Coordinates of C-alpha atoms in Angstrom, one line a residue:
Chain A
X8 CA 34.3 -59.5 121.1
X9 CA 37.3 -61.3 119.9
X10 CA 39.2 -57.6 120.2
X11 CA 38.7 -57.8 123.5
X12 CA 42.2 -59.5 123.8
X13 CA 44.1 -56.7 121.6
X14 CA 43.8 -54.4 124.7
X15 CA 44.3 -55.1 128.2
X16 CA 44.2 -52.2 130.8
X17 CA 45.3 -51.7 134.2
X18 CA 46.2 -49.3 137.0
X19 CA 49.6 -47.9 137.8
X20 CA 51.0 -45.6 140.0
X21 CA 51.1 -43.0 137.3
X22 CA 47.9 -43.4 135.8
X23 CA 46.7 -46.5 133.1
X24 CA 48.9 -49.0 131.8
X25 CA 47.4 -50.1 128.8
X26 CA 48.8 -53.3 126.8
X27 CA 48.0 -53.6 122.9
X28 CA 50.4 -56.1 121.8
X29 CA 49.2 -58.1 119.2
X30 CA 47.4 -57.6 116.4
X31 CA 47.6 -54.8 113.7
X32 CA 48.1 -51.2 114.5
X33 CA 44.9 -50.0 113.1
X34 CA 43.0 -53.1 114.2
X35 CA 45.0 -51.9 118.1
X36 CA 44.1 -48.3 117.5
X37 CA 40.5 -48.8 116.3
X38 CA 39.5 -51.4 119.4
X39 CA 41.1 -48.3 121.9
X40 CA 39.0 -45.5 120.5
X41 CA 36.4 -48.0 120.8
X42 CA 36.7 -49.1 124.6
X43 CA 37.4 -44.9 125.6
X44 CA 34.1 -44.3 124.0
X45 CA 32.8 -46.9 125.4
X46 CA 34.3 -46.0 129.2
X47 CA 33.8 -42.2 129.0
X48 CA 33.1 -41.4 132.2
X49 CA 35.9 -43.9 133.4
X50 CA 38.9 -42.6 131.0
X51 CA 37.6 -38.7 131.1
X52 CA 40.9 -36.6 132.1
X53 CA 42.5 -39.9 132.5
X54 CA 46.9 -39.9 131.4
X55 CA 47.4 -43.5 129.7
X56 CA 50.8 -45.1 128.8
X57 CA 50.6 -47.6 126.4
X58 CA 52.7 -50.6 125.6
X59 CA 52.7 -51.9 121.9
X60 CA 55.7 -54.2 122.5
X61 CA 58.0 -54.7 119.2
X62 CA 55.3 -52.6 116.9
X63 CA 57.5 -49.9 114.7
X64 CA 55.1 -47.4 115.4
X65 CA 55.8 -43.4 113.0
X66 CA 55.7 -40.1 113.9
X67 CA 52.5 -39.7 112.3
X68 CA 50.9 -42.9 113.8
X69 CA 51.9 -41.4 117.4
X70 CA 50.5 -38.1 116.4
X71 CA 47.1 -39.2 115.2
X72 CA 46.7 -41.4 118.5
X73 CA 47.5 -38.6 120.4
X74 CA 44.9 -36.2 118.4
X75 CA 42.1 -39.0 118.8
X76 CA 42.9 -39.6 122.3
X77 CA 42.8 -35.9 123.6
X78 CA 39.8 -35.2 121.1
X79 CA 38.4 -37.7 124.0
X80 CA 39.5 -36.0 127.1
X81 CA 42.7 -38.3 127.3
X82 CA 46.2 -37.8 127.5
X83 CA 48.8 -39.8 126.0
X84 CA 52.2 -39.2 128.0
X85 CA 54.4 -42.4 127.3
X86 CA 54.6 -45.1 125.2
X87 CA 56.4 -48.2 126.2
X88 CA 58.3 -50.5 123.3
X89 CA 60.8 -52.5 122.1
X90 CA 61.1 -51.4 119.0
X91 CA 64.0 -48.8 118.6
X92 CA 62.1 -46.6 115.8
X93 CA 59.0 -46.3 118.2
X94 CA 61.0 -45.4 121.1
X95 CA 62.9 -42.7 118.9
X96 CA 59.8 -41.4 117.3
X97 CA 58.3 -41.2 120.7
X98 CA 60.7 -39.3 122.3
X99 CA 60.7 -37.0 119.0
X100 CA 57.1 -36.1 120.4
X101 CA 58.5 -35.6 123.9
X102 CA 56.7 -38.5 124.9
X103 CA 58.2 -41.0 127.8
X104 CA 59.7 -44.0 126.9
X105 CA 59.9 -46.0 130.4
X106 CA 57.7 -45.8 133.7
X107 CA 59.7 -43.9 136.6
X108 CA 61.7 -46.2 138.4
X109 CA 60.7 -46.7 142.0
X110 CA 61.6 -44.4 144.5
X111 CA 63.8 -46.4 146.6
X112 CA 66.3 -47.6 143.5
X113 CA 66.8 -43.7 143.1
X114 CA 68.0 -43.2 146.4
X115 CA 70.2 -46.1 146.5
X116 CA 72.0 -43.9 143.6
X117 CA 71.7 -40.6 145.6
X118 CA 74.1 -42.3 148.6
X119 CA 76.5 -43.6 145.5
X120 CA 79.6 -41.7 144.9
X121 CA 79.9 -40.3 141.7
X122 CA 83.0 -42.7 140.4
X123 CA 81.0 -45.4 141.3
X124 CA 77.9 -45.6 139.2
X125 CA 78.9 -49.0 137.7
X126 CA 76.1 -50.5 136.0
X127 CA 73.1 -47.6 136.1
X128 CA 70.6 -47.6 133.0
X129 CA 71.7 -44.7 130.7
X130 CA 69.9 -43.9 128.0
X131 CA 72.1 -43.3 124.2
X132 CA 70.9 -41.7 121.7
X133 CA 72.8 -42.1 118.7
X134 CA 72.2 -39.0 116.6
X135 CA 72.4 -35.3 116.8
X136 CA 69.3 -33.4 118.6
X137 CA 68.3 -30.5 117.1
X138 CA 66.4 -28.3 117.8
X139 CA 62.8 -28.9 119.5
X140 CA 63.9 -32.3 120.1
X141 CA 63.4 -33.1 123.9
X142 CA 64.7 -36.2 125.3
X143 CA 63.9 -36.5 129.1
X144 CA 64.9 -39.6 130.9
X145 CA 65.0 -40.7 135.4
X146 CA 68.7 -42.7 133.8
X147 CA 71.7 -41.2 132.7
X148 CA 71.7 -39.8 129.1
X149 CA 74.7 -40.2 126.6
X150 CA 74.6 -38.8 123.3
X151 CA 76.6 -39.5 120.4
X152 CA 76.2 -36.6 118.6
X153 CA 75.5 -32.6 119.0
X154 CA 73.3 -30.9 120.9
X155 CA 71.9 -28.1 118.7
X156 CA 70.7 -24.7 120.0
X157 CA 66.9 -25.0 120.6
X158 CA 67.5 -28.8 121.7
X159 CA 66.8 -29.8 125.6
X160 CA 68.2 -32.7 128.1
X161 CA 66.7 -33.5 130.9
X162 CA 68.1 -36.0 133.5
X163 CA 67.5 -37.0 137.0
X164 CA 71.0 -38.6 136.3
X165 CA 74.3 -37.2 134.7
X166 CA 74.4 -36.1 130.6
X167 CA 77.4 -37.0 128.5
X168 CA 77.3 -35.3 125.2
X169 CA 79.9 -36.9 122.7
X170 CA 79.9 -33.9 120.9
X171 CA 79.2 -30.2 121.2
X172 CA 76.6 -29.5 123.6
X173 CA 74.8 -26.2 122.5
X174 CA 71.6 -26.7 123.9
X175 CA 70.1 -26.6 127.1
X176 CA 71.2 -29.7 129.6
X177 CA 69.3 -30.3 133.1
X178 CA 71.2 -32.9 135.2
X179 CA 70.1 -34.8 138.3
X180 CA 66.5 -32.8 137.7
X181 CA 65.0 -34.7 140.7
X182 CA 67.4 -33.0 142.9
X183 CA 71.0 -34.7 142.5
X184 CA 73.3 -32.1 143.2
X185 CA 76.1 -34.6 142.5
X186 CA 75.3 -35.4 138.9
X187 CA 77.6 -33.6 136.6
X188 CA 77.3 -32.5 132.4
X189 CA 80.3 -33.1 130.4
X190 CA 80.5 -32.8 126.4
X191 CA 83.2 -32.3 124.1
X192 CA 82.7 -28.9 123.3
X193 CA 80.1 -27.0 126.3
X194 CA 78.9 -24.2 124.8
X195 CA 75.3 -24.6 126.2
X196 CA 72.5 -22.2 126.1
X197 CA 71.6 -23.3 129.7
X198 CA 73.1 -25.9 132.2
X199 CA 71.5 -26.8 135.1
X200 CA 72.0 -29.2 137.5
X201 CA 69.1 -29.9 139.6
X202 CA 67.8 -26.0 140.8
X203 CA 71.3 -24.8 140.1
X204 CA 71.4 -22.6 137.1
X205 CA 75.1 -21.8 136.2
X206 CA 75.3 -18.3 135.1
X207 CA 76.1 -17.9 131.5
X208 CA 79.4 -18.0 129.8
X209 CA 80.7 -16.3 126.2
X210 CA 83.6 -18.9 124.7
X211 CA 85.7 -17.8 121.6
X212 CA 87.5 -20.3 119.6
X213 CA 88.6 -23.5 120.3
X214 CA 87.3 -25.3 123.2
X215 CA 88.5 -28.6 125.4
X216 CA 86.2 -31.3 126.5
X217 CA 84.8 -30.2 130.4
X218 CA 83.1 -30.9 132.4
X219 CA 80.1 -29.1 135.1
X220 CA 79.5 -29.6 138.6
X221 CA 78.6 -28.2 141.6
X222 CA 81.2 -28.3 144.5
X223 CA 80.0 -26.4 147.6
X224 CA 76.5 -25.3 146.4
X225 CA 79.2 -23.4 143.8
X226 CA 78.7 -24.1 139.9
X227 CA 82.1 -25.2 138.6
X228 CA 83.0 -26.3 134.8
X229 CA 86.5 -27.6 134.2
X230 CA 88.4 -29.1 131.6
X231 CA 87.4 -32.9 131.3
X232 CA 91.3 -33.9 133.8
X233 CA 91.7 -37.4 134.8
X234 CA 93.7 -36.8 137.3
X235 CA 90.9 -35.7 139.5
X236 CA 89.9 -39.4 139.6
X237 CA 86.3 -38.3 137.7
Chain B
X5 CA 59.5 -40.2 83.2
X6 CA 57.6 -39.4 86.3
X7 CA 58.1 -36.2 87.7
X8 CA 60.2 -35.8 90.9
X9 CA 58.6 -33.6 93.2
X10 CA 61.1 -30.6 95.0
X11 CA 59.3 -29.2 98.0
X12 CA 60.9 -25.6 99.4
X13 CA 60.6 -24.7 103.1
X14 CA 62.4 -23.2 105.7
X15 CA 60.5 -22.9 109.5
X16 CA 60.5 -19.3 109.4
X17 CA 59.1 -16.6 107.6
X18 CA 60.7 -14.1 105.0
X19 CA 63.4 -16.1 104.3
X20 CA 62.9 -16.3 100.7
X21 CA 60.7 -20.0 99.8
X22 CA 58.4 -17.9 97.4
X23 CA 61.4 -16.2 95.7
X24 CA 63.7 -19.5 95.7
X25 CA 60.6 -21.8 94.4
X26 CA 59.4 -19.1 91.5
X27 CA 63.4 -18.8 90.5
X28 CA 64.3 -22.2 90.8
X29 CA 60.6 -23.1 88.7
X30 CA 61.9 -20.6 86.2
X31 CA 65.4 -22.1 86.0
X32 CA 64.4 -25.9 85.6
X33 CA 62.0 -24.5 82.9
X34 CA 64.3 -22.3 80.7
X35 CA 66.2 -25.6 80.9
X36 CA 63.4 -27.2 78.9
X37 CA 61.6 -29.4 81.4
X38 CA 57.8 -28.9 81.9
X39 CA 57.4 -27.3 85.5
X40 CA 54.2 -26.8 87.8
X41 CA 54.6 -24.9 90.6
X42 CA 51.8 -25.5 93.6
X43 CA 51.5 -22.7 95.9
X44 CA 51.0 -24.3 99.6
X45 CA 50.6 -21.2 101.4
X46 CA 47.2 -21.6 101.3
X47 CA 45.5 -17.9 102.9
X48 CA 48.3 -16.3 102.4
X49 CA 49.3 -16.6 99.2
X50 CA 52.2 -15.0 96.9
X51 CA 53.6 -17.3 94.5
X52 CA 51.5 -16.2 91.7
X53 CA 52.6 -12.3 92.5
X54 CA 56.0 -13.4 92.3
X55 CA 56.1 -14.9 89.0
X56 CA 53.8 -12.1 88.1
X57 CA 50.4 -14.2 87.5
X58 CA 48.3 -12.7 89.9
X59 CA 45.2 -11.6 87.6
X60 CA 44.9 -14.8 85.9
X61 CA 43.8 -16.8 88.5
X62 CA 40.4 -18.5 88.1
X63 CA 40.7 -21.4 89.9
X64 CA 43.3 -22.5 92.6
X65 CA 44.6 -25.8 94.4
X66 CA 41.3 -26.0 96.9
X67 CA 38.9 -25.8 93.9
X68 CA 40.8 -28.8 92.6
X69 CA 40.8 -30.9 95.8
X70 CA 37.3 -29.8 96.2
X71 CA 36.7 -31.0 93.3
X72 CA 34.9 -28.0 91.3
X73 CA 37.6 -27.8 88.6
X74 CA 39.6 -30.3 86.5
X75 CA 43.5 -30.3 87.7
X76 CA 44.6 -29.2 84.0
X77 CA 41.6 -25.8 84.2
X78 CA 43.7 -24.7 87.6
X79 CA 47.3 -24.8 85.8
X80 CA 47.9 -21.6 84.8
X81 CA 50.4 -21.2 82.3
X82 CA 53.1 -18.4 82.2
X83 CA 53.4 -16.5 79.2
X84 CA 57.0 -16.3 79.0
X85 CA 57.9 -19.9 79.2
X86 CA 56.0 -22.3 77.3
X87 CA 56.2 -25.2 79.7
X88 CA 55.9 -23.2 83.5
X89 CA 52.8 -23.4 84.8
X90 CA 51.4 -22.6 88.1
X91 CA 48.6 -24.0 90.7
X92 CA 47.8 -20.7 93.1
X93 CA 46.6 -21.1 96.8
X94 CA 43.3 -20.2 97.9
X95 CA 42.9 -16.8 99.3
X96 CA 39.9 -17.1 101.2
X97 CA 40.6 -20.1 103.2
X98 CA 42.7 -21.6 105.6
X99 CA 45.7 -24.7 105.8
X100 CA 43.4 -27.1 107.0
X101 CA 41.1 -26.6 103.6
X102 CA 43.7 -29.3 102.5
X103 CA 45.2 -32.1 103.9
X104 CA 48.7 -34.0 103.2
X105 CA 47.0 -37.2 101.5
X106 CA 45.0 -34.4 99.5
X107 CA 48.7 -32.9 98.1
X108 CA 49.6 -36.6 97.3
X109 CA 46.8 -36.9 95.2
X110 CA 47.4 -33.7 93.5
X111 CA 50.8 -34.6 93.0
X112 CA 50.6 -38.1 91.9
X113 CA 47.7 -37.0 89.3
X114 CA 50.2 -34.9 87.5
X115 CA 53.2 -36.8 88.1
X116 CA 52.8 -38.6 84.6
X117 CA 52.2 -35.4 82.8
X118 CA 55.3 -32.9 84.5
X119 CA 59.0 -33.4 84.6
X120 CA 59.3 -31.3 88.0
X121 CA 56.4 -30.1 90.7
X122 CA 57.8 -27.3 92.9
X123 CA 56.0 -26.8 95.8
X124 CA 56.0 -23.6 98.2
X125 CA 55.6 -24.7 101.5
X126 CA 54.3 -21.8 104.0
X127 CA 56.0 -20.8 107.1
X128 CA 55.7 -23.0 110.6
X129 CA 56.1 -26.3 111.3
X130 CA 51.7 -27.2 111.7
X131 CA 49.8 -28.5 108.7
X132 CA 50.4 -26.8 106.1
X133 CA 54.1 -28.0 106.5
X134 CA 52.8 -31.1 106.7
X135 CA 50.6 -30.9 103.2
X136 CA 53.7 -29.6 101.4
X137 CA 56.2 -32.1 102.6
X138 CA 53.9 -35.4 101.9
X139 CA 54.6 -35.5 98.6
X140 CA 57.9 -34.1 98.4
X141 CA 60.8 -36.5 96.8
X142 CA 63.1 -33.6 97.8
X143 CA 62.7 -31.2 100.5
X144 CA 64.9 -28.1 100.3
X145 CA 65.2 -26.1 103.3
X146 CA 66.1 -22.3 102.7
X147 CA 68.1 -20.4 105.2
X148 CA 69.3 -17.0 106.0
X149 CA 72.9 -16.5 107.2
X150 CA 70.5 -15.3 110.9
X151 CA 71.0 -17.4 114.1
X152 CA 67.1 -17.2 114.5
X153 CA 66.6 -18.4 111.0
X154 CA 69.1 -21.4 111.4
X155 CA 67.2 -22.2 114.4
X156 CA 64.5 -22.9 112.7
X157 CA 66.3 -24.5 109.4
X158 CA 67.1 -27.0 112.3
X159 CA 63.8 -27.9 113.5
X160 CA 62.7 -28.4 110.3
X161 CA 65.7 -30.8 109.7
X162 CA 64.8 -32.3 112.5
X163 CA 61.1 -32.9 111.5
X164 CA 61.5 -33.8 108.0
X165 CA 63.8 -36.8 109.5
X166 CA 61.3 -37.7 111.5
X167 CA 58.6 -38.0 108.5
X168 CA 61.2 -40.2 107.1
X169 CA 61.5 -37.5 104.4
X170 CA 65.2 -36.6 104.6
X171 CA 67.8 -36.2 103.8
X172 CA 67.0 -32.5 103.2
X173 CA 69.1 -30.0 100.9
X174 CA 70.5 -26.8 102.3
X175 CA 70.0 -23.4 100.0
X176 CA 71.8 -20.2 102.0
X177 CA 69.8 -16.9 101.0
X178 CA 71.1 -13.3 101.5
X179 CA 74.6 -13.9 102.0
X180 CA 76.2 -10.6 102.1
X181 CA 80.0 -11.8 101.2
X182 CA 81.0 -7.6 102.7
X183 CA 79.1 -8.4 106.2
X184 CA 80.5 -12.3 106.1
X185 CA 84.3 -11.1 105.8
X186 CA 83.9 -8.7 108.4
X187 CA 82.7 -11.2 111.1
X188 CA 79.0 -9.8 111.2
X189 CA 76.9 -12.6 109.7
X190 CA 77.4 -15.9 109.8
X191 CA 79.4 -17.7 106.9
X192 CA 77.7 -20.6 105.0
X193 CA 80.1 -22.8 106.3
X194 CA 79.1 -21.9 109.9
X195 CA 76.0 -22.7 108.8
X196 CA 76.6 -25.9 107.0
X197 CA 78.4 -26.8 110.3
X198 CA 75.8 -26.4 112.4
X199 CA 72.8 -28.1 110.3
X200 CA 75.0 -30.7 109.2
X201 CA 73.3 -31.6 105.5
X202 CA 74.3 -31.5 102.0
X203 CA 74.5 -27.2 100.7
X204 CA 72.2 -27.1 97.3
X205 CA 73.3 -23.0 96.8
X206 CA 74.2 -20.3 97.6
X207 CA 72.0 -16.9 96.9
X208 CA 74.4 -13.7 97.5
X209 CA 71.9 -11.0 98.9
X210 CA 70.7 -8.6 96.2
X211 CA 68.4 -5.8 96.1
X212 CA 67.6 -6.3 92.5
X213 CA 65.4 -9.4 94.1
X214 CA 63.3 -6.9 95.7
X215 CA 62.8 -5.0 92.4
X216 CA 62.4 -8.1 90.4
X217 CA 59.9 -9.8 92.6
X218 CA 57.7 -6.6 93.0
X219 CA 57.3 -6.5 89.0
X220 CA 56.6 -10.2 89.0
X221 CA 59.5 -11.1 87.2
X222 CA 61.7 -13.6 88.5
X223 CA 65.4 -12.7 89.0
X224 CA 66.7 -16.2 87.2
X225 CA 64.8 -14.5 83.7
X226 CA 67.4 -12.1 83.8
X227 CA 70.9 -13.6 81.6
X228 CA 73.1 -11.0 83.5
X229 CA 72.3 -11.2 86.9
X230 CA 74.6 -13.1 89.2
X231 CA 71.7 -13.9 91.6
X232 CA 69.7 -15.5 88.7
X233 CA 72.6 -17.3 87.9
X234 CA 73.0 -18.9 91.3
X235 CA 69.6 -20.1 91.1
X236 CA 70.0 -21.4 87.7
X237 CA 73.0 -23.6 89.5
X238 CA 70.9 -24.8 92.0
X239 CA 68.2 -25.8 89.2
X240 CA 71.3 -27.7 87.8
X241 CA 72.0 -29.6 91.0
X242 CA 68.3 -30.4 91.0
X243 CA 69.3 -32.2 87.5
X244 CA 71.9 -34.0 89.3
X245 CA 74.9 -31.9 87.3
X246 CA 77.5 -31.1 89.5
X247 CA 78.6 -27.6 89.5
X248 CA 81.3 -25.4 90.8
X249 CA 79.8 -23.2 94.3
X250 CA 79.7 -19.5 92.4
X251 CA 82.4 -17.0 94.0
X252 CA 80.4 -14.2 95.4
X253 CA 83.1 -12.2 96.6
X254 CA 85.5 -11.8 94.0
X255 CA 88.8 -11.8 96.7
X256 CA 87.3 -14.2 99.4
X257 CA 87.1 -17.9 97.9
X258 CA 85.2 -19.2 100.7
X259 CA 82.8 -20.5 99.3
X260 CA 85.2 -22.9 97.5
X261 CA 86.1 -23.6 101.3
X262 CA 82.1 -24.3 101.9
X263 CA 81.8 -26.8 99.2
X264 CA 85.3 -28.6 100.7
X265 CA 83.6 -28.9 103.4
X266 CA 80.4 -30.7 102.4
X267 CA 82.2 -33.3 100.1
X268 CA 84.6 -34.0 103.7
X269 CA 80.7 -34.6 105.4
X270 CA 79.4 -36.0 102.8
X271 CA 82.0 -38.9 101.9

C-alpha cells in the first residue's frame, strides 16, 4: 500500500486531476494502471490530466500511457509539468500543457485594448513546427521559428510567428475578434481569427513582415507599420 | 568496428526508399565494407526484387524474431558482391509481427559482425516507422522535388526529432534539372529551405532506374551511369568523405548553389 502516495486524484472542472509526483516513472505508471483497474466502473469514459511535476517524460513514454489508458476506456488529454522536454513532447502529441484559465481572467482580456496586453501568459516555442505539429494554447503563442505547411496554431489569444508562417494560424479561437496574427513572412495555408476565415491569398517573391486583423467584421493583413501605434 | 546502422525513410510512398537503400547497399559494398540490408516493409515487401533476390528467399526477418531460424540462415547473400547480403520481409504478415525493441535486437546481434545495416523503412508514419527507426544511427529521409512529398519529408523530420533520433539527412530523388529550370518543380534548394537539414544527395530523375530496378539490378552496379554515380556519392558521405554535389544539368550549376547553401545552415 505504500504506492498509495505515488498517485493522488481529484476532481476538476474538466474532468480528473491526477498528481504522480514522486517516485519513478514506471513505478508512477504501474501504480495508475493499477488503481484504473481497480476503479473501472469509476474511471470508464473518464478524460484525466495528469501532473508528473519536474519528471522529463518522452514521446514514447507519453504514447504508451496514452495506449494503456484508452485500452481502459480512458482518455489522456493534458499533461501538466515542469519539465520543458515533457511539455514539448506533450504538445508534440497535441496534448494540453495547462488547465484553461478561469472564465472571468479571459474576459478581463476581452475588455483590454489590444496595445495594452502588458503582462498576459504567452506561450514560446522556440523551434520550427512542422508539419503535424499542433500547438494549441488559451495564452498568446510566439514562435521563434517557421511555421511549416501541414503545421497548426491555435490561440484564444494573438500568434506571433518570428519567422515565416506557412501553416495554418487560428487567433482569439474563443471568440476574440480583436486578436491579431503577425509573422515575418505570412504566407499561411489558412488564417483565422476566431470564425473569421480570411479568404486566401497567392504571394510571389519577397515578402514584408504583416500583420492580420479584422477591422469592421472585414479581414485586413497589412505590412507590420509602427506608426499605427500596434 | 561496430556497424553504424543507416535507416532510409521518407513518410510517403513511391518516393524511391527501396531503390535508394538497394543502391546505396550496393555502393557501400562495392566500396569493400560488408553490408546487410533489412527489408522493414514487412507485407509489402520489395527490397529483395530490387536487388534482384526474390527466389532465394527461405527465411525472412519475422522467422528470425520468431525465433525459427538462426540470424546468419536468413542473410541471403548476393551473388555479385561478396559481402552484400540481405534480410527480406515477411510476405504473409503484417507490421505489428515485429516490434521496434525486436529491430534493436536484430540489429545489435549483427552489429559486431557488419560494417553497415541499411534498413528500408516502409511508407507512413505508424509502426513499422517506428521498428525501422529504433535502431537507426542515421536516418535518411528521401524526398521528391513534390510539394505533397515534402510535406510529408516534414512530418517525418518532425517525428524523428521527437524520437530523439535526429538530426536526419536529406536525399532529393527525381530531380528533373529540364522541369527545375523552367519553374515547374521545385529546386533542391527550395527544398532544402523549407525542411531545413543537412542534403546527403542528389538523384537526377532517370528512366534507366525503372529498367534497372525491374531486372533486379541496381542502377549504382552500372560504371557509366550518372544516376549510379550519385548514389555512389552519397554512399561516400555515408563514409564521412566529403564530396563535390554532382552537376546534373551541364549549364545550370545550381546545385553548386544547393550545397552553398547547406554549409551557410550548417555552420
Amino acid at each position: 500500500m505504500d504506492n498509495e502516495s505515488l498517485i493522488q486524484i481529484k476532481g476538476i472542472r474538466e474532468g480528473l486531476l491526477i498528481n504522480a509526483e514522486n517516485g519513478t516513472w514506471d513505478d508512477r505508471k504501474a501504480e495508475l494502471l493499477r488503481m484504473v483497474k481497480q476503479k473501472e466502473a469509476f474511471f470508464k469514459g473518464a478524460r484525466v490530466c495528469l501532473d508528473v511535476n519536474d519528471t522529463a517524460l518522452r514521446v514514447k513514454q507519453i504514447t504508451q500511457l496514452c495506449d494503456q489508458l484508452s485500452a481502459l476506456n480512458v482518455t489522456l488529454w493534458a499533461i501538466l509539468s515542469t519539465s520543458e522536454t515533457t511539455v514539448n513532447n506533450a504538445r508534440v502529441l497535441a496534448l494540453e500543457t495547462s488547465l484553461p484559465t478561469k472564465k472571468e481572467n479571459k474576459e478581463k482580456n476581452d475588455s483590454n485594448e489590444r496595445v495594452e496586453n502588458n503582462g498576459e501568459k504567452a506561450v514560446l516555442v522556440n523551434k520550427t513546427l512542422r508539419a503535424g505539429y499542433r500547438v494549441e494554447s488559451l495564452d498568446h503563442v510566439i514562435i521563434i521559428g517557421d511555421v511549416n505547411p501541414g503545421a497548426e496554431i491555435v490561440s484564444a489569444g494573438n500568434i506571433i510567428v518570428w519567422g515565416k508562417l506557412k501553416g495554418s494560424a487560428i487567433a482569439g479561437a474563443e471568440g476574440n475578434l480583436k486578436a491579431v496574427i503577425c509573422a515575418m513572412e505570412l504566407r499561411p495555408t489558412q488564417l483565422r481569427i476566431g470564425e473569421k476565415v480570411f479568404p486566401p491569398q497567392q504571394k510571389k517573391g519577397k515578402t514584408f513582415p504583416e500583420v492580420a486583423y479584422i477591422e469592421n467584421n472585414e479581414c485586413k493583413i497589412e505590412l507590420w507599420n509602427k506608426e499605427k501605434g500596434r | 568496428m561496430a556497424a553504424s546502422v543507416v535507416t532510409i525513410t521518407s513518410g510517403k510512398g513511391g518516393v524511391g526508399k527501396t531503390t535508394t537503400s538497394a543502391n546505396l547497399a550496393v555502393a557501400l559494398a562495392e566500396d569493400g565494407f560488408k553490408v546487410v540490408c533489412i527489408d522493414g516493409d514487412i507485407g509489402l515487401r520489395n527490397l529483395d526484387v530490387v536487388l534482384g533476390l526474390e527466389n532465394r528467399i527461405v527465411y525472412d526477418l519475422v522467422d528470425v524474431v520468431e525465433n525459427r531460424c538462426r540470424i546468419r540462415q536468413a542473410m541471403i547473400r548476393d551473388k555479385r558482391l561478396e559481402e552484400l547480403y540481405l534480410i527480406p520481409a515477411a510476405q504473409t504478415r503484417d507490421k505489428s509481427a515485429i516490434s521496434p525493441s525486436d529491430m534493436v535486437r536484430v540489429c545489435d546481434e549483427l552489429r559486431n559482425e557488419v560494417d553497415y545495416i541499411i534498413i528500408d523503412s516502409p511508407a507512413g508514419i505508424e509502426r513499422g516507422f517506428r521498428n525501422t527507426i529504433a535502431p537507426a544511427d542515421l536516418i535518411l529521409v528521401v524526398t521528391n522535388p513534390e510539394v505533397s512529398a515534402v510535406r510529408d519529408a516534414d512530418r517525418i523530420i518532425g517525428l524523428v526529432e521527437a524520437e530523439e533520433k535526429g538530426p536526419a539527412k536529406l536525399i532529393i530523388n527525381r530531380v528533373n534539372p529540364g522541369l527545375t529550370k523552367r519553374g515547374d518543380m521545385l529546386t533542391p534548394e527550395d527544398v532544402v529551405e523549407l525542411l531545413a537539414i543537412e542534403l546527403i544527395g542528389v538523384i537526377p530523375d532517370d528512366e534507366n532506374v525503372v529498367i534497372s530496378t525491374n531486372r533486379g539490378q541496381p542502377i549504382a552496379l552500372d560504371p557509366k551511369s550518372k544516376t549510379g554515380q550519385a548514389f555512389k556519392n552519397i554512399s561516400k558521405r555515408i563514409q564521412g568523405q566529403s564530396v563535390p554535389f554532382m552537376q546534373l544539368d551541364e549549364k545550370g550549376d545550381f546545385l553548386a548553389k544547393v550545397a552553398g547553401l547547406f554549409r551557410q545552415g550548417g555552420d
